[in-house]
Every structure is written in C-alpha cells, then in structure tokens.
C-alpha cells in the first residue's frame, strides 16, 4: 500500500503520476505481483485521474478506512501490454 499527500503548490505537476508509475514498475518487475489494486475517495477526482492515467480500470466501490471508496486495478499483463 502506498499513499501520497502533496502540498497544494505541488499539485498538477505530475508528481503523483510519476511516483505511482515507479511503484507499479517495481511491483510488477521486481516483486512480480500479479495485480495492483488502488482506492480513492470518490470526491478526489485528481487521485482517480492518476489511476486512469496509469491504465488502471475502475472496478466499482468498496469499503476501506471506514468509508466508501472507488476501487481500481491493473494486472501485470495489462501493464506489460501498455
């Protein structure tokens, strides 16, 4: 699990996307994980946009951290094909 919080003056610079892409690369290449799942608050459009830019697919909603969240995933096969 990873999380990120960025100072407002750092928003919109691609930092979340770039760092998350590096984590995906490590997870799939080094750890050989078969699938990555990510969640975000439904109101946090910036976070869901990061997941979409990374090629993650929406899977609906789940409960995490005591609240309803949007759930996305990406398989190693889909990541490798992109």
Tab-separated table of N, CA and C in Angstrom:
chain	number	residue	atom	x	y	z
A	1	UNK	N	0.844	-1.181	0.000
A	1	UNK	CA	0.000	0.000	0.000
A	1	UNK	C	0.882	1.235	0.000
A	2	UNK	N	0.528	2.182	-0.836
A	2	UNK	CA	1.187	3.477	-0.807
A	2	UNK	C	0.119	4.555	-0.705
A	3	UNK	N	0.516	5.681	-0.251
A	3	UNK	CA	-0.357	6.846	-0.212
A	3	UNK	C	0.495	8.068	-0.449
A	4	UNK	N	-0.136	9.128	-0.854
A	4	UNK	CA	0.615	10.363	-1.037
A	4	UNK	C	-0.249	11.548	-0.653
A	5	UNK	N	0.412	12.538	-0.113
A	5	UNK	CA	-0.196	13.821	0.194
A	5	UNK	C	0.785	14.876	-0.290
A	6	UNK	N	0.316	15.726	-1.152
A	6	UNK	CA	1.189	16.747	-1.717
A	6	UNK	C	0.724	18.135	-1.290
A	7	UNK	N	1.671	19.009	-1.031
A	7	UNK	CA	1.350	20.406	-0.750
A	7	UNK	C	0.638	20.989	-1.969
A	8	UNK	N	-0.312	21.859	-1.727
A	8	UNK	CA	-1.134	22.388	-2.811
A	8	UNK	C	-0.306	23.021	-3.932
A	9	UNK	N	0.811	23.655	-3.589
A	9	UNK	CA	1.630	24.273	-4.632
A	9	UNK	C	2.358	23.240	-5.498
A	10	UNK	N	2.279	21.968	-5.129
A	10	UNK	CA	2.883	20.888	-5.925
A	10	UNK	C	1.854	20.150	-6.789
A	11	UNK	N	0.580	20.491	-6.646
A	11	UNK	CA	-0.466	19.836	-7.431
A	11	UNK	C	-0.296	20.169	-8.912
A	12	UNK	N	-0.701	19.227	-9.757
A	12	UNK	CA	-0.715	19.465	-11.197
A	12	UNK	C	0.644	19.379	-11.878
A	13	UNK	N	1.644	18.878	-11.194
A	13	UNK	CA	2.982	18.772	-11.779
A	13	UNK	C	3.328	17.350	-12.219
A	14	UNK	N	2.426	16.407	-12.014
A	14	UNK	CA	2.681	15.028	-12.410
A	14	UNK	C	3.446	14.217	-11.381
A	15	UNK	N	3.657	14.772	-10.202
A	15	UNK	CA	4.432	14.077	-9.173
A	15	UNK	C	3.740	12.788	-8.736
A	16	UNK	N	2.440	12.849	-8.500
A	16	UNK	CA	1.703	11.652	-8.069
A	16	UNK	C	1.715	10.589	-9.167
A	17	UNK	N	1.528	11.002	-10.402
A	17	UNK	CA	1.521	10.050	-11.516
A	17	UNK	C	2.895	9.417	-11.700
A	18	UNK	N	3.934	10.232	-11.679
A	18	UNK	CA	5.287	9.714	-11.886
A	18	UNK	C	5.713	8.775	-10.758
A	19	UNK	N	5.436	9.156	-9.527
A	19	UNK	CA	5.841	8.295	-8.408
A	19	UNK	C	5.021	7.009	-8.387
A	20	UNK	N	3.742	7.096	-8.708
A	20	UNK	CA	2.905	5.897	-8.743
A	20	UNK	C	3.320	4.965	-9.876
A	21	UNK	N	3.715	5.530	-11.006
A	21	UNK	CA	4.200	4.701	-12.119
A	21	UNK	C	5.465	3.948	-11.708
A	22	UNK	N	6.334	4.595	-10.938
A	22	UNK	CA	7.551	3.932	-10.462
A	22	UNK	C	7.208	2.792	-9.507
A	23	UNK	N	6.209	2.989	-8.665
A	23	UNK	CA	5.782	1.931	-7.745
A	23	UNK	C	5.200	0.758	-8.532
A	24	UNK	N	4.380	1.040	-9.539
A	24	UNK	CA	3.834	-0.040	-10.373
A	24	UNK	C	4.957	-0.821	-11.055
A	25	UNK	N	5.916	-0.108	-11.610
A	25	UNK	CA	7.045	-0.758	-12.282
A	25	UNK	C	7.776	-1.684	-11.303
A	26	UNK	N	8.051	-1.212	-10.106
A	26	UNK	CA	8.724	-2.030	-9.095
A	26	UNK	C	7.868	-3.238	-8.718
A	27	UNK	N	6.573	-3.005	-8.500
A	27	UNK	CA	5.675	-4.083	-8.086
A	27	UNK	C	5.592	-5.187	-9.133
A	28	UNK	N	5.534	-4.807	-10.404
A	28	UNK	CA	5.396	-5.806	-11.455
A	28	UNK	C	6.733	-6.417	-11.876
A	29	UNK	N	7.779	-5.610	-11.974
A	29	UNK	CA	9.066	-6.124	-12.450
A	29	UNK	C	9.890	-6.796	-11.355
A	30	UNK	N	9.967	-6.188	-10.201
A	30	UNK	CA	10.827	-6.713	-9.137
A	30	UNK	C	10.105	-7.702	-8.221
A	31	UNK	N	8.881	-7.374	-7.863
A	31	UNK	CA	8.127	-8.237	-6.946
A	31	UNK	C	7.278	-9.269	-7.678
A	32	UNK	N	7.101	-9.097	-8.977
A	32	UNK	CA	6.296	-9.996	-9.811
A	32	UNK	C	4.877	-10.174	-9.275
A	33	UNK	N	4.305	-9.088	-8.764
A	33	UNK	CA	2.921	-9.165	-8.287
A	33	UNK	C	1.984	-9.316	-9.479
A	34	UNK	N	0.923	-10.090	-9.338
A	34	UNK	CA	0.025	-10.313	-10.470
A	34	UNK	C	-0.963	-9.170	-10.707
A	35	UNK	N	-1.248	-8.398	-9.663
A	35	UNK	CA	-2.281	-7.369	-9.784
A	35	UNK	C	-2.074	-6.315	-8.700
A	36	UNK	N	-2.380	-5.067	-9.043
A	36	UNK	CA	-2.341	-3.960	-8.095
A	36	UNK	C	-3.747	-3.385	-7.994
A	37	UNK	N	-4.173	-3.125	-6.766
A	37	UNK	CA	-5.475	-2.518	-6.509
A	37	UNK	C	-5.239	-1.174	-5.844
A	38	UNK	N	-6.007	-0.170	-6.252
A	38	UNK	CA	-5.904	1.168	-5.675
A	38	UNK	C	-7.302	1.664	-5.323
A	39	UNK	N	-7.371	2.486	-4.294
A	39	UNK	CA	-8.653	3.076	-3.900
A	39	UNK	C	-8.482	4.576	-3.727
A	40	UNK	N	-9.597	5.294	-3.886
A	40	UNK	CA	-9.591	6.747	-3.690
A	40	UNK	C	-10.969	7.192	-3.251
A	41	UNK	N	-10.982	8.281	-2.548
A	41	UNK	CA	-12.235	8.927	-2.173
A	41	UNK	C	-12.964	9.333	-3.455
A	42	UNK	N	-14.250	9.038	-3.576
A	42	UNK	CA	-14.980	9.371	-4.808
A	42	UNK	C	-14.940	10.857	-5.171
A	43	UNK	N	-14.797	11.718	-4.195
A	43	UNK	CA	-14.746	13.157	-4.462
A	43	UNK	C	-13.361	13.629	-4.896
A	44	UNK	N	-12.355	12.768	-4.787
A	44	UNK	CA	-10.986	13.165	-5.125
A	44	UNK	C	-10.706	12.839	-6.590
A	45	UNK	N	-11.178	13.688	-7.473
A	45	UNK	CA	-11.035	13.457	-8.912
A	45	UNK	C	-9.567	13.412	-9.333
A	46	UNK	N	-8.719	14.184	-8.667
A	46	UNK	CA	-7.294	14.175	-9.030
A	46	UNK	C	-6.693	12.778	-8.840
A	47	UNK	N	-7.038	12.114	-7.742
A	47	UNK	CA	-6.492	10.775	-7.493
A	47	UNK	C	-7.052	9.751	-8.465
A	48	UNK	N	-8.340	9.843	-8.778
A	48	UNK	CA	-8.886	8.886	-9.745
A	48	UNK	C	-8.290	9.139	-11.128
A	49	UNK	N	-7.991	10.385	-11.439
A	49	UNK	CA	-7.361	10.696	-12.725
A	49	UNK	C	-5.957	10.094	-12.802
A	50	UNK	N	-5.211	10.124	-11.709
A	50	UNK	CA	-3.884	9.492	-11.673
A	50	UNK	C	-4.025	8.007	-11.994
A	51	UNK	N	-4.976	7.334	-11.350
A	51	UNK	CA	-5.161	5.900	-11.592
A	51	UNK	C	-5.515	5.637	-13.053
A	52	UNK	N	-6.354	6.486	-13.623
A	52	UNK	CA	-6.733	6.325	-15.024
A	52	UNK	C	-5.534	6.542	-15.951
A	53	UNK	N	-4.710	7.552	-15.673
A	53	UNK	CA	-3.508	7.803	-16.483
A	53	UNK	C	-2.561	6.610	-16.456
A	54	UNK	N	-2.552	5.896	-15.343
A	54	UNK	CA	-1.676	4.732	-15.197
A	54	UNK	C	-2.246	3.487	-15.871
A	55	UNK	N	-3.440	3.597	-16.439
A	55	UNK	CA	-4.051	2.468	-17.128
A	55	UNK	C	-4.895	1.579	-16.239
A	56	UNK	N	-5.152	2.037	-15.030
A	56	UNK	CA	-5.956	1.233	-14.104
A	56	UNK	C	-7.426	1.272	-14.527
A	57	UNK	N	-8.126	0.183	-14.252
A	57	UNK	CA	-9.523	0.019	-14.641
A	57	UNK	C	-10.430	0.152	-13.417
A	58	UNK	N	-11.503	0.948	-13.524
A	58	UNK	CA	-12.430	1.042	-12.397
A	58	UNK	C	-13.160	-0.282	-12.167
A	59	UNK	N	-13.313	-0.645	-10.895
A	59	UNK	CA	-13.994	-1.893	-10.523
A	59	UNK	C	-15.219	-1.646	-9.659
A	60	UNK	N	-15.609	-0.408	-9.469
A	60	UNK	CA	-16.757	-0.108	-8.619
A	60	UNK	C	-16.323	0.472	-7.287
A	61	UNK	N	-17.118	0.208	-6.267
A	61	UNK	CA	-16.827	0.756	-4.947
A	61	UNK	C	-16.524	-0.357	-3.952
A	62	UNK	N	-15.829	0.010	-2.910
A	62	UNK	CA	-15.503	-0.887	-1.797
A	62	UNK	C	-15.565	-0.072	-0.520
A	63	UNK	N	-15.414	-0.753	0.601
A	63	UNK	CA	-15.275	-0.055	1.882
A	63	UNK	C	-13.833	-0.193	2.327
A	64	UNK	N	-13.232	0.929	2.644
A	64	UNK	CA	-11.857	0.946	3.150
A	64	UNK	C	-11.710	2.170	4.040
A	65	UNK	N	-10.950	2.006	5.097
A	65	UNK	CA	-10.693	3.120	6.006
A	65	UNK	C	-11.996	3.692	6.580
A	66	UNK	N	-12.997	2.828	6.739
A	66	UNK	CA	-14.253	3.239	7.337
A	66	UNK	C	-15.172	4.037	6.441
A	67	UNK	N	-14.913	4.018	5.139
A	67	UNK	CA	-15.772	4.774	4.215
A	67	UNK	C	-15.824	4.101	2.850
A	68	UNK	N	-16.748	4.539	2.028
A	68	UNK	CA	-16.860	4.024	0.674
A	68	UNK	C	-15.798	4.684	-0.201
A	69	UNK	N	-15.117	3.864	-0.990
A	69	UNK	CA	-14.056	4.346	-1.884
A	69	UNK	C	-14.254	3.760	-3.273
A	70	UNK	N	-13.699	4.423	-4.262
A	70	UNK	CA	-13.667	3.874	-5.609
A	70	UNK	C	-12.482	2.929	-5.698
A	71	UNK	N	-12.685	1.813	-6.360
A	71	UNK	CA	-11.654	0.783	-6.469
A	71	UNK	C	-11.238	0.651	-7.929
A	72	UNK	N	-9.931	0.656	-8.164
A	72	UNK	CA	-9.347	0.481	-9.491
A	72	UNK	C	-8.329	-0.648	-9.409
A	73	UNK	N	-8.018	-1.267	-10.552
A	73	UNK	CA	-6.976	-2.301	-10.546
A	73	UNK	C	-6.236	-2.309	-11.876
A	74	UNK	N	-5.087	-2.971	-11.833
A	74	UNK	CA	-4.269	-3.155	-13.025
A	74	UNK	C	-3.532	-4.479	-12.890
A	75	UNK	N	-3.660	-5.332	-13.892
A	75	UNK	CA	-2.932	-6.607	-13.874
A	75	UNK	C	-1.547	-6.410	-14.482
A	76	UNK	N	-0.649	-7.303	-14.126
A	76	UNK	CA	0.700	-7.248	-14.701
A	76	UNK	C	0.634	-7.407	-16.221
A	77	UNK	N	-0.244	-8.262	-16.704
A	77	UNK	CA	-0.372	-8.470	-18.147
A	77	UNK	C	-0.824	-7.204	-18.863
A	78	UNK	N	-1.831	-6.518	-18.299
A	78	UNK	CA	-2.306	-5.283	-18.910
A	78	UNK	C	-1.241	-4.187	-18.849
A	79	UNK	N	-0.520	-4.143	-17.731
A	79	UNK	CA	0.553	-3.157	-17.590
A	79	UNK	C	1.643	-3.397	-18.643
A	80	UNK	N	2.026	-4.659	-18.815
A	80	UNK	CA	3.084	-5.004	-19.772
A	80	UNK	C	2.659	-4.715	-21.209
A	81	UNK	N	1.370	-4.825	-21.483
A	81	UNK	CA	0.869	-4.605	-22.835
A	81	UNK	C	0.753	-3.111	-23.180
A	82	UNK	N	0.795	-2.267	-22.173
A	82	UNK	CA	0.622	-0.826	-22.441
A	82	UNK	C	1.919	-0.122	-22.763
